[in-house]
Short mmCIF file of C-alpha atoms and ligand atoms in Angstrom, two decimals:
data_model
loop_
_atom_site.label_atom_id
_atom_site.label_comp_id
_atom_site.label_asym_id
_atom_site.label_seq_id
_atom_site.Cartn_x
_atom_site.Cartn_y
_atom_site.Cartn_z
CA UNK C 142 19.88 37.14 16.70
CA UNK C 143 19.20 36.75 12.97
CA UNK C 144 16.81 33.81 13.35
CA UNK C 145 13.53 35.21 11.99
CA UNK C 146 11.47 32.93 14.21
CA UNK C 147 13.17 33.29 17.59
CA UNK C 148 14.51 36.85 17.52
CA UNK C 149 11.36 38.34 19.03
CA UNK C 150 10.31 36.21 21.95
CA UNK C 151 13.47 34.27 22.68
CA UNK C 152 16.90 35.53 23.51
CA UNK C 153 19.11 32.49 23.13
CA UNK C 154 19.57 29.79 20.50
CA UNK C 155 19.34 26.04 21.05
CA UNK C 156 22.67 24.21 21.17
CA UNK C 157 23.33 21.38 18.71
CA UNK C 158 21.76 18.71 20.91
CA UNK C 159 18.59 20.70 21.39
CA UNK C 160 18.39 21.56 17.71
CA UNK C 161 18.84 17.93 16.70
CA UNK C 162 16.16 16.97 19.18
CA UNK C 163 13.63 19.51 17.97
CA UNK C 164 14.39 19.77 14.26
CA UNK C 165 12.30 18.07 11.58
CA UNK C 166 14.64 19.17 8.78
CA UNK C 167 15.79 15.69 7.79
CA UNK C 168 12.26 14.30 7.33
CA UNK C 169 11.13 17.59 5.79
CA UNK C 170 13.03 16.76 2.60
CA UNK C 171 9.88 14.81 1.74
CA UNK C 172 7.82 18.01 1.72
CA UNK C 173 10.20 20.62 0.28
CA UNK C 174 8.49 20.76 -3.11
CA UNK C 175 5.02 20.55 -1.57
CA UNK C 176 5.92 23.49 0.66
CA UNK C 177 6.86 25.60 -2.37
CA UNK C 178 3.47 24.75 -3.95
CA UNK C 179 1.67 25.72 -0.74
CA UNK C 180 3.59 29.00 -0.57
CA UNK C 181 2.83 29.79 -4.21
CA UNK C 182 -0.91 29.08 -3.85
CA UNK C 183 -1.18 31.00 -0.58
CA UNK C 184 0.66 34.01 -2.02
CA UNK C 185 -1.49 34.12 -5.18
CA UNK C 186 -4.62 33.93 -3.05
CA UNK C 187 -3.37 36.69 -0.69
CA UNK C 188 -3.04 38.95 -3.72
CA UNK C 189 -6.39 37.96 -5.19
CA UNK C 190 -8.02 38.78 -1.86
CA UNK C 191 -6.30 42.16 -1.72
CA UNK C 192 -4.30 41.19 1.36
CA UNK C 193 -0.93 41.80 -0.30
CA UNK C 194 -0.11 44.10 -3.22
CA UNK C 195 0.40 42.76 -6.75
CA UNK C 196 3.98 43.98 -6.75
CA UNK C 197 4.83 42.17 -3.51
CA UNK C 198 3.07 39.08 -4.79
CA UNK C 199 5.12 39.08 -7.97
CA UNK C 200 8.40 39.46 -6.05
CA UNK C 201 7.50 36.73 -3.57
CA UNK C 202 6.56 34.33 -6.37
CA UNK C 203 9.82 35.00 -8.20
CA UNK C 204 11.69 34.49 -4.95
CA UNK C 205 9.91 31.21 -4.30
CA UNK C 206 10.74 29.91 -7.77
CA UNK C 207 14.38 30.83 -7.15
CA UNK C 208 14.33 28.98 -3.81
CA UNK C 209 12.85 25.97 -5.59
CA UNK C 210 15.50 26.15 -8.32
CA UNK C 211 18.32 26.32 -5.77
CA UNK C 212 16.98 23.26 -4.00
CA UNK C 213 16.79 22.23 -0.37
CA UNK C 214 20.58 22.19 0.11
CA UNK C 215 20.71 25.97 -0.09
CA UNK C 216 18.39 26.31 2.90
CA UNK C 217 19.73 27.13 6.34
CA UNK C 218 19.61 23.83 8.22
CA UNK C 219 20.04 25.51 11.58
CA UNK C 220 16.33 26.33 11.48
CA UNK C 221 14.01 23.87 13.17
CA UNK C 222 11.97 23.07 10.09
CA UNK C 223 11.64 23.51 6.36
CA UNK C 224 8.81 26.05 6.61
CA UNK C 225 10.71 28.64 8.55
CA UNK C 226 14.02 28.06 6.78
CA UNK C 227 12.28 28.44 3.43
CA UNK C 228 10.65 31.69 4.56
CA UNK C 229 13.99 32.93 5.86
CA UNK C 230 15.65 32.16 2.49
CA UNK C 231 12.85 34.00 0.70
CA UNK C 232 13.38 37.02 2.94
CA UNK C 233 17.12 36.87 2.18
CA UNK C 234 16.29 36.98 -1.52
CA UNK C 235 13.49 39.57 -1.67
CA UNK C 236 13.81 41.45 1.62
CA UNK C 237 11.59 41.40 4.68
CA UNK C 238 9.44 44.33 3.52
CA UNK C 239 8.10 41.99 0.81
CA UNK C 240 9.00 38.44 1.83
CA UNK C 241 7.82 39.06 5.37
CA UNK C 242 4.24 39.30 4.08
CA UNK C 243 3.96 35.76 2.76
CA UNK C 244 3.06 34.15 6.08
CA UNK C 245 0.05 36.45 6.60
CA UNK C 246 -2.99 34.51 7.80
CA UNK C 247 -1.03 31.29 8.04
CA UNK C 248 0.72 29.14 10.61
CA UNK C 249 3.19 26.34 10.22
CA UNK C 250 0.43 24.20 11.70
CA UNK C 251 -1.88 24.38 8.69
CA UNK C 252 1.14 24.62 6.40
CA UNK C 253 2.74 21.36 7.50
CA UNK C 254 -0.57 19.47 7.44
CA UNK C 255 -1.15 20.70 3.88
CA UNK C 256 2.37 19.76 2.75
CA UNK C 257 2.13 16.25 4.16
CA UNK C 258 -1.19 15.70 2.42
CA UNK C 259 0.18 16.91 -0.92
CA UNK C 260 3.17 14.58 -0.78
CA UNK C 261 1.22 11.67 0.59
CA UNK C 262 -1.47 11.77 -2.08
CA UNK C 263 1.27 11.42 -4.74
CA UNK C 264 2.70 8.49 -2.83
CA UNK C 265 -0.75 6.93 -2.64
CA UNK C 266 -1.18 7.26 -6.39
CA UNK C 267 2.17 5.65 -7.04
CA UNK C 268 1.42 2.80 -4.63
CA UNK C 269 -1.91 2.29 -6.43
CA UNK C 270 0.09 1.94 -9.65
CA UNK C 271 2.60 -0.44 -8.07
CA UNK C 272 -0.25 -2.57 -6.72
CA UNK C 273 -1.86 -2.67 -10.16
CA UNK C 274 1.51 -3.85 -11.51
CA UNK C 275 1.73 -6.65 -8.96
CA UNK C 276 -1.84 -7.71 -9.65
CA UNK C 277 -1.04 -7.81 -13.38
CA UNK C 278 2.01 -9.96 -12.72
CA UNK C 279 -0.11 -12.40 -10.69
CA UNK C 280 -2.84 -12.50 -13.33
CA UNK C 281 -0.34 -13.00 -16.15
CA UNK C 282 1.19 -15.93 -14.33
CA UNK C 283 -2.22 -17.31 -13.40
CA UNK C 284 -3.39 -17.22 -17.03
CA UNK C 285 -0.87 -19.89 -18.06
CA UNK C 286 -1.42 -22.09 -15.02
CA UNK C 287 -5.16 -22.71 -14.98
CA UNK C 288 -4.44 -26.44 -15.54
CA UNK C 289 -1.34 -26.64 -13.32
CA UNK C 290 -2.17 -28.97 -10.46
CA UNK C 291 -0.83 -28.30 -6.99
CA UNK C 292 -1.75 -29.37 -3.48
CA UNK C 293 -3.86 -26.89 -1.56
CA UNK C 294 -3.10 -26.63 2.15
CA UNK C 295 -4.91 -26.02 5.40
CA UNK C 296 -2.83 -26.00 8.58
CA UNK C 297 0.05 -26.32 6.07
CA UNK C 298 -1.03 -29.95 5.64
CA UNK C 299 -2.01 -31.30 2.25
CA UNK C 300 -5.76 -30.74 1.99
CA UNK C 301 -7.27 -30.87 -1.52
CA UNK C 302 -5.90 -30.54 -5.03
CA UNK C 303 -6.12 -27.09 -6.56
CA UNK C 304 -4.35 -25.23 -9.35
CA UNK C 305 -1.54 -22.72 -9.29
CA UNK C 306 -3.84 -20.20 -10.98
CA UNK C 307 -6.39 -20.58 -8.18
CA UNK C 308 -3.69 -20.01 -5.57
CA UNK C 309 -2.31 -16.93 -7.36
CA UNK C 310 -5.84 -15.53 -7.75
CA UNK C 311 -6.31 -15.80 -3.99
CA UNK C 312 -3.37 -13.45 -3.41
CA UNK C 313 -4.51 -11.19 -6.21
CA UNK C 314 -7.98 -10.93 -4.65
CA UNK C 315 -6.49 -9.80 -1.34
CA UNK C 316 -4.40 -7.19 -3.12
CA UNK C 317 -7.50 -5.93 -4.93
CA UNK C 318 -9.02 -5.09 -1.54
CA UNK C 319 -5.74 -3.44 -0.50
CA UNK C 320 -5.95 -1.32 -3.61
CA UNK C 321 -9.53 -0.31 -2.69
CA UNK C 322 -8.35 0.66 0.79
CA UNK C 323 -5.59 2.86 -0.63
CA UNK C 324 -8.10 4.52 -2.98
CA UNK C 325 -10.42 5.13 -0.02
CA UNK C 326 -7.60 6.63 2.02
CA UNK C 327 -6.79 8.93 -0.91
CA UNK C 328 -10.15 10.71 -0.67
CA UNK C 329 -9.56 11.56 2.98
CA UNK C 330 -5.91 12.50 2.46
CA UNK C 331 -6.79 14.81 -0.39
CA UNK C 332 -8.52 17.47 1.73
CA UNK C 333 -7.10 20.92 2.34
CA UNK C 334 -6.40 22.14 5.88
CA UNK C 335 -4.89 25.39 4.52
CA UNK C 336 -6.46 28.51 6.02
CA UNK C 337 -6.85 26.93 9.44
CA UNK C 338 -3.76 28.91 10.50
CA UNK C 339 -2.65 28.05 14.06
CA UNK C 340 -6.07 26.51 14.82
CA UNK C 341 -8.55 29.38 15.10
CA UNK C 342 -8.41 30.33 11.41
CA UNK C 343 -7.72 34.02 10.81
CA UNK C 344 -9.29 37.45 10.63
CA UNK C 345 -7.74 37.93 7.18
CA UNK C 346 -10.33 37.32 4.50
CA UNK C 347 -8.65 34.20 3.06
CA UNK C 348 -10.24 32.22 0.27
CA UNK C 349 -9.72 28.65 1.40
CA UNK C 350 -11.55 27.20 -1.57
CA UNK C 351 -9.21 28.96 -3.95
CA UNK C 352 -6.01 27.57 -2.40
CA UNK C 353 -7.60 24.12 -2.17
CA UNK C 354 -8.45 24.23 -5.85
CA UNK C 355 -5.04 25.59 -6.94
CA UNK C 356 -3.39 22.76 -5.01
CA UNK C 357 -5.64 20.06 -6.50
CA UNK C 358 -7.46 19.11 -3.31
CA UNK C 359 -10.83 17.41 -3.65
CA UNK C 360 -12.38 19.32 -0.75
CA UNK C 361 -11.68 21.27 2.43
CA UNK C 362 -10.95 19.95 5.87
CA UNK C 363 -13.34 22.51 7.29
CA UNK C 364 -13.09 22.92 11.05
CA UNK C 365 -9.88 24.85 11.55
CA UNK C 366 -9.09 23.17 14.85
CA UNK C 367 -9.63 19.68 13.43
CA UNK C 368 -7.60 20.66 10.36
CA UNK C 369 -4.36 21.25 12.29
CA UNK C 370 -4.85 18.65 15.03
CA UNK C 371 -5.69 15.53 13.08
CA UNK C 372 -3.36 12.88 11.78
CA UNK C 373 -6.00 10.19 11.34
CA UNK C 374 -5.23 10.38 7.62
CA UNK C 375 -1.74 9.11 8.42
CA UNK C 376 -3.06 6.36 10.66
CA UNK C 377 -5.54 5.28 8.01
CA UNK C 378 -2.88 5.21 5.30
CA UNK C 379 -0.37 3.42 7.50
CA UNK C 380 -3.03 0.88 8.36
CA UNK C 381 -3.78 0.25 4.67
CA UNK C 382 -0.03 -0.15 4.13
CA UNK C 383 0.28 -2.53 7.07
CA UNK C 384 -2.46 -4.63 5.51
CA UNK C 385 -0.66 -4.67 2.16
CA UNK C 386 2.52 -5.76 3.89
CA UNK C 387 0.79 -8.48 5.87
CA UNK C 388 -0.59 -9.82 2.60
CA UNK C 389 2.84 -9.60 0.96
CA UNK C 390 4.41 -11.35 3.92
CA UNK C 391 2.09 -14.30 3.41
CA UNK C 392 3.13 -14.54 -0.23
CA UNK C 393 6.77 -14.12 0.77
CA UNK C 394 6.51 -16.86 3.37
CA UNK C 395 5.11 -19.27 0.81
CA UNK C 396 7.84 -18.39 -1.68
CA UNK C 397 10.48 -19.09 0.95
CA UNK C 398 8.91 -22.43 1.82
CA UNK C 399 8.29 -23.35 -1.81
CA UNK C 400 11.96 -22.62 -2.63
CA UNK C 401 13.19 -25.37 -0.30
CA UNK C 402 14.16 -28.74 -1.82
CA UNK C 403 11.42 -30.30 0.33
CA UNK C 404 8.87 -28.44 -1.80
CA UNK C 405 10.80 -27.40 -4.90
CA UNK C 406 7.71 -25.66 -6.34
CA UNK C 407 9.50 -22.46 -7.38
CA UNK C 408 12.96 -21.10 -7.94
CA UNK C 409 13.53 -17.36 -7.64
CA UNK C 410 15.43 -15.69 -10.47
CA UNK C 411 19.13 -15.26 -9.67
CA UNK C 412 18.74 -11.46 -9.51
CA UNK C 413 16.26 -11.84 -6.67
CA UNK C 414 18.46 -14.34 -4.80
CA UNK C 415 21.62 -14.18 -2.72
CA UNK C 416 24.28 -16.68 -1.84
CA UNK C 417 26.36 -17.52 1.21
CA UNK C 418 29.80 -16.20 2.04
CA UNK C 419 30.81 -19.64 3.32
CA UNK C 420 28.50 -22.21 1.70
CA UNK C 421 29.21 -21.94 -2.03
CA UNK C 422 26.19 -23.99 -3.04
CA UNK C 423 23.61 -21.73 -1.41
CA UNK C 424 20.89 -19.90 -3.30
CA UNK C 425 18.75 -18.00 -0.84
CA UNK C 426 15.40 -16.24 -1.46
CA UNK C 427 16.59 -13.10 0.38
CA UNK C 428 14.27 -10.67 -1.38
CA UNK C 429 11.23 -12.63 -0.21
CA UNK C 430 12.68 -12.81 3.29
CA UNK C 431 13.25 -9.06 3.33
CA UNK C 432 9.69 -8.38 2.24
CA UNK C 433 8.62 -10.54 5.18
CA UNK C 434 11.01 -8.59 7.41
CA UNK C 435 9.97 -5.12 6.27
CA UNK C 436 6.46 -5.83 7.49
CA UNK C 437 7.95 -5.19 10.92
CA UNK C 438 8.93 -1.67 9.89
CA UNK C 439 5.49 -0.91 8.49
CA UNK C 440 3.53 -2.33 11.42
CA UNK C 441 5.95 -0.52 13.75
CA UNK C 442 5.21 2.77 11.98
CA UNK C 443 1.48 2.23 12.40
CA UNK C 444 1.93 1.52 16.12
CA UNK C 445 4.10 4.62 16.47
CA UNK C 446 1.50 6.79 14.73
CA UNK C 447 -1.32 5.49 16.89
CA UNK C 448 0.68 5.93 20.05
CA UNK C 449 1.86 9.44 19.21
CA UNK C 450 -1.70 10.60 18.47
CA UNK C 451 -3.32 8.88 21.42
CA UNK C 452 -4.62 11.26 24.11
CA UNK C 453 -3.19 14.39 22.47
CA UNK C 454 -5.28 17.36 23.49
CA UNK C 455 -6.50 19.69 20.76
CA UNK C 456 -5.16 21.42 18.84
CA UNK C 457 -1.61 21.31 17.42
CA UNK C 458 1.06 19.74 19.63
CA UNK C 459 4.66 19.34 18.67
CA UNK C 460 4.33 15.59 19.24
CA UNK C 461 2.72 15.56 15.80
CA UNK C 462 6.08 16.29 14.23
CA UNK C 463 7.24 12.92 15.50
CA UNK C 464 4.39 11.18 13.63
CA UNK C 465 5.36 12.23 10.11
CA UNK C 466 8.70 10.37 9.63
CA UNK C 467 6.89 7.16 10.49
CA UNK C 468 4.64 7.74 7.53
CA UNK C 469 7.58 8.21 5.15
CA UNK C 470 9.28 5.09 6.51
CA UNK C 471 6.14 3.15 5.89
CA UNK C 472 5.71 4.60 2.38
CA UNK C 473 9.25 3.65 1.41
CA UNK C 474 9.10 0.11 2.76
CA UNK C 475 5.68 -0.58 1.24
CA UNK C 476 6.39 0.85 -2.17
CA UNK C 477 9.66 -1.05 -2.53
CA UNK C 478 8.18 -4.29 -1.21
CA UNK C 479 5.32 -4.19 -3.72
CA UNK C 480 7.73 -3.49 -6.56
CA UNK C 481 10.16 -6.25 -5.58
CA UNK C 482 7.33 -8.76 -5.21
CA UNK C 483 6.18 -7.85 -8.74
CA UNK C 484 9.65 -8.67 -10.04
CA UNK C 485 9.84 -11.92 -8.10
CA UNK C 486 6.47 -13.13 -9.37
CA UNK C 487 7.23 -12.18 -12.96
CA UNK C 488 10.65 -13.82 -13.09
CA UNK C 489 10.51 -16.94 -10.89
CA UNK C 490 10.69 -20.44 -12.34
CA UNK C 491 7.66 -22.61 -11.60
CA UNK C 492 8.22 -26.35 -11.27
CA UNK C 493 4.87 -27.65 -12.48
CA UNK C 494 5.97 -31.32 -12.25
CA UNK C 495 6.79 -31.06 -8.54
CA UNK C 496 3.48 -29.32 -7.91
CA UNK C 497 1.51 -31.92 -9.86
CA UNK C 498 3.26 -34.83 -8.12
CA UNK C 499 2.47 -33.37 -4.73
CA UNK C 500 -1.13 -32.54 -5.63
CA UNK C 501 -2.39 -35.99 -4.58
CA UNK C 502 0.15 -36.77 -1.85
CA UNK C 503 -1.53 -37.20 1.52
CA UNK C 504 -4.81 -38.48 0.01
CA UNK C 505 -5.94 -34.99 -1.02
CA UNK C 506 -8.81 -36.48 -3.03
CA UNK C 507 -10.48 -37.87 0.11
CA UNK C 508 -13.14 -35.13 0.20
CA UNK C 509 -14.14 -35.80 -3.40
CA UNK C 510 -14.34 -39.53 -2.65
CA UNK C 511 -16.73 -38.85 0.25
CA UNK C 512 -18.77 -36.46 -1.92
CA UNK C 513 -18.95 -39.09 -4.68
CA UNK C 514 -20.28 -41.66 -2.18
CA UNK C 515 -23.01 -39.22 -1.18
CA UNK C 516 -24.01 -38.49 -4.76
CA UNK C 517 -23.86 -42.14 -5.87
CA UNK C 518 -25.52 -43.87 -2.90
CA UNK C 519 -27.54 -41.20 -1.07
CA UNK C 520 -25.80 -41.82 2.30
CA UNK C 521 -25.39 -38.72 4.51
CA UNK C 522 -22.14 -36.79 4.11
CA UNK C 523 -21.24 -37.37 7.77
CA UNK C 524 -21.38 -41.16 7.22
CA UNK C 525 -19.29 -40.93 4.05
CA UNK C 526 -16.81 -38.76 6.03
CA UNK C 527 -16.50 -41.55 8.59
CA UNK C 528 -16.00 -44.27 5.97
CA UNK C 529 -13.30 -42.31 4.11
CA UNK C 530 -11.71 -41.30 7.41
CA UNK C 531 -11.30 -44.96 8.36
CA UNK C 532 -9.91 -45.71 4.88
CA UNK C 533 -7.44 -42.83 5.28
CA UNK C 534 -5.87 -44.61 8.23
CA UNK C 535 -4.56 -47.15 5.69
CA UNK C 536 -1.52 -46.65 3.56
CA UNK C 537 -2.70 -46.41 -0.02
CA UNK C 538 -5.53 -45.05 -2.09
CA UNK C 539 -8.53 -47.31 -1.39
CA UNK C 540 -10.09 -49.70 -3.89
CA UNK C 541 -13.86 -50.29 -4.20
CA UNK C 542 -13.37 -53.61 -2.40
CA UNK C 543 -11.76 -51.85 0.60
CA UNK C 544 -14.51 -49.23 0.58
CA UNK C 545 -17.14 -51.96 0.69
CA UNK C 546 -15.39 -53.67 3.58
CA UNK C 547 -15.36 -50.50 5.71
CA UNK C 548 -18.92 -49.52 4.78
CA UNK C 549 -20.11 -53.03 5.67
CA UNK C 550 -18.64 -52.54 9.15
CA UNK C 551 -20.28 -49.14 9.54
CA UNK C 552 -23.54 -49.48 7.58
CA UNK C 553 -23.96 -53.23 7.40
CA UNK C 554 -23.77 -53.09 3.58
CA UNK C 555 -21.18 -52.36 0.90
CA UNK C 556 -21.55 -49.12 -1.07
CA UNK C 557 -21.24 -50.98 -4.39
CA UNK C 558 -24.61 -52.53 -3.53
CA UNK C 559 -25.99 -49.00 -3.37
CA UNK C 560 -24.66 -47.89 -6.74
CA UNK C 561 -20.99 -46.90 -6.21
CA UNK C 562 -18.88 -48.16 -9.17
CA UNK C 563 -15.16 -48.65 -9.83
CA UNK C 564 -15.44 -45.95 -12.47
CA UNK C 565 -16.84 -43.44 -9.94
CA UNK C 566 -14.09 -44.21 -7.42
CA UNK C 567 -11.40 -43.82 -10.06
CA UNK C 568 -12.85 -40.50 -11.10
CA UNK C 569 -13.07 -39.24 -7.51
CA UNK C 570 -9.42 -40.10 -6.97
CA UNK C 571 -8.30 -38.27 -10.12
CA UNK C 572 -7.03 -34.76 -9.22
CA UNK C 573 -7.83 -33.36 -12.67
CA UNK C 574 -11.40 -34.48 -12.31
CA UNK C 575 -11.49 -33.02 -8.76
CA UNK C 576 -10.52 -29.65 -10.19
CA UNK C 577 -12.96 -29.80 -13.12
CA UNK C 578 -15.85 -30.51 -10.78
CA UNK C 579 -15.09 -27.42 -8.68
CA UNK C 580 -16.56 -25.03 -11.18
CA UNK C 581 -18.87 -22.93 -9.02
CA UNK C 582 -18.02 -19.23 -8.58
CA UNK C 583 -14.55 -18.81 -7.09
CA UNK C 584 -13.56 -22.45 -7.54
CA UNK C 585 -10.36 -23.80 -9.15
CA UNK C 586 -11.82 -25.31 -12.35
CA UNK C 587 -9.94 -23.97 -15.38
CA UNK C 588 -13.12 -22.45 -16.81
CA UNK C 589 -13.88 -20.62 -13.59
CA UNK C 590 -10.34 -19.36 -12.97
CA UNK C 591 -10.23 -18.32 -16.62
CA UNK C 592 -13.39 -16.30 -16.11
CA UNK C 593 -12.01 -14.74 -12.92
CA UNK C 594 -8.75 -13.82 -14.64
CA UNK C 595 -10.50 -12.01 -17.52
CA UNK C 596 -12.83 -10.24 -15.10
CA UNK C 597 -9.93 -9.06 -12.92
CA UNK C 598 -7.95 -7.90 -15.96
CA UNK C 599 -10.98 -5.75 -16.82
CA UNK C 600 -11.16 -4.42 -13.25
CA UNK C 601 -7.47 -3.53 -13.38
CA UNK C 602 -8.08 -1.46 -16.50
CA UNK C 603 -10.70 0.49 -14.56
CA UNK C 604 -8.30 0.96 -11.64
CA UNK C 605 -5.64 2.29 -14.00
CA UNK C 606 -8.18 4.60 -15.59
CA UNK C 607 -9.15 5.97 -12.15
CA UNK C 608 -5.48 6.52 -11.25
CA UNK C 609 -5.05 8.47 -14.51
CA UNK C 610 -8.11 10.58 -13.77
CA UNK C 611 -6.82 11.44 -10.28
CA UNK C 612 -3.32 12.20 -11.58
CA UNK C 613 -4.80 14.25 -14.41
CA UNK C 614 -6.94 16.29 -12.08
CA UNK C 615 -3.98 17.11 -9.82
CA UNK C 616 -1.85 17.97 -12.87
CA UNK C 617 -4.58 20.31 -14.20
CA UNK C 618 -4.85 22.12 -10.87
CA UNK C 619 -1.10 22.56 -10.62
CA UNK C 620 -1.02 23.77 -14.20
CA UNK C 621 -3.59 26.38 -13.28
CA UNK C 622 -1.48 27.28 -10.24
CA UNK C 623 1.63 27.79 -12.37
CA UNK C 624 -0.29 29.67 -15.08
CA UNK C 625 -1.65 31.99 -12.38
CA UNK C 626 1.82 32.37 -10.88
CA UNK C 627 3.14 33.32 -14.36
CA UNK C 628 0.40 35.95 -14.76
CA UNK C 629 1.01 37.35 -11.30
CA UNK C 630 4.73 37.60 -11.98
CA UNK C 631 3.95 39.61 -15.11
CA UNK C 632 2.03 41.95 -12.86
CA UNK C 633 -1.50 40.81 -13.84
N1 LIG M 825 7.90 20.87 11.97
C1 LIG M 825 6.58 20.99 12.49
C2 LIG M 825 5.82 19.68 12.33
O1 LIG M 825 6.23 18.85 11.57
C3 LIG M 825 5.85 22.08 11.76
C4 LIG M 825 4.80 22.75 12.58
C5 LIG M 825 5.44 23.51 13.69
N2 LIG M 825 4.46 24.21 14.44
C6 LIG M 825 4.69 24.73 15.68
N3 LIG M 825 3.73 25.33 16.26
N4 LIG M 825 5.87 24.60 16.26
O2 LIG M 825 4.82 19.45 12.94
#
C-alpha cells in the first residue's frame, strides 16, 4: 500500500463509502493555506532547534511552496484529510528521506487545531469589518433622520412617538455589542496549540513560542492536552455569530413588515428584491427574508457544535472533525448576512410621510399627556394614568373640557382648576414636542440622537483602528515567517 498513513499498521484501504464517511477533505479546503503556514513555521523551528538539518529544512520549505503554488486540486483526495495528503505530496516532491522529517514532534491533532484557529481569526477580522460597515450604514441613515417622526411600538402596538434615527440607533447599539463579542472571541481564538502533538507534547525540544510568534498568535494554549481537545473557541465564536444573526433577524423582520402596504414605511431597492413567477405586480423583500432564514443555519451550527463537544472524554476524539464544518457554515452565513443587510440599509427608500402620519395613530401621545398633568397639577402619575386611560376609551384626541369631565368623576375636580391649560394639552399631544422633551441620555430628541451618532462614529473609528492593528500584527508575523523561510531556503 502506498498510503503513507496506513501502510504500517493497517493492511487494507477503506472503500468509497468508508472514505466519504471518514474524510474531512471537502471542509479542509478552508484550511489548506493555513496548513502550509503551519508546516512552514514548524519546519523552520525544527531546524532552528537542531532537530532537522539545514539542508533538509531548505528542501522541505521549497517543496511546501511548490505544493502551495500547485494548489489544493493537485493533492490526492483519497487521503482522509488535508494534513496527510499534503505531507504525502511533499514526500512525492522531495522524497521521504527529507519530506518524512517534517512531521517530527507533531500530530494532526495539534496541527488541525492550529489551522482552524489561523483561518478563523481571519474570518473574525473580516466579520469585524463587515459589522463596522453595517454600523456605518445605520449611522449614516440615522444622521439624516433625527427629525423623522415614526411610531414606536411595544407588543407591536403603537406606543409612543419616536424618530427613525432613534430606532436605527437601537439596532446599531446591539450590533456594537456583537462587535465587542467578536473582538473578545478573537483573543481566545488567537492562541497557539502547536507543539501539543497528539496530546502529551513531545520529547523533541520544540520551541512553541517561536512557532506561535511566526504564525502571529497572541499567546500559547499551554496545556498540551487542553490544546488538542478543546473546541470551546468554536462554540464561543458560533455563539457570537448566533447573536449577530438574531439581531439581524429582528431588523429583517421589521423590514419585511415595514415593506407591506399596511405600513409602507420602507421600500427595498430593486436589486435587493424579487418578484413572483405568477403575480406580475409582486415586489418581495426576499433578501431580508433570507437573512431571517439563515439565522436557522447559524443557530443550528451552534447547537451542533455544543452537542458534538458535549461529554467528549479527553483528549482528541475524531468526533471533533465533525465540529469544524459547522463553524465554516456559520461563518459563511453570518458574513454574507451582515454584508447584505448593509446593502439593504444603504439603498432602501424611506417613506417619511407614512412614518410621520402613523406616529400619532393610536393615541401615542397619551403618556406625555399623563406626564403633563402630573407636572402641571401635582396629581400622582397613577391618577393621571387612570384619567388618560379612561379618555383613551373614547374615539378622538381629548380636549381640555373632556379631561376636566373625567377628572371631575375621578378626583371631584377638573384639572384646569389645578393649573392645566389648553396650551399644555396641545403641546402634550404634539409628537414633535413629545420627541423634543425626551432629551435625557439615550432618548429620541434630535439633540440627543445627534450626540449619540457622533459618539458612535468616533467609536467606529477606534474599532477600525483596532482591526488594522490586529491585521497589521498578523501580517508582520507572517512577513517574518516568509523572510525566515527565504533565508532558510538560501541555506542560512
Ligand atoms: N481531520 C481531522 C480533524 O479535522 C484531523 C485530525 C486527525 N487526527 C486523528 N488522530 N485522526 O479533526
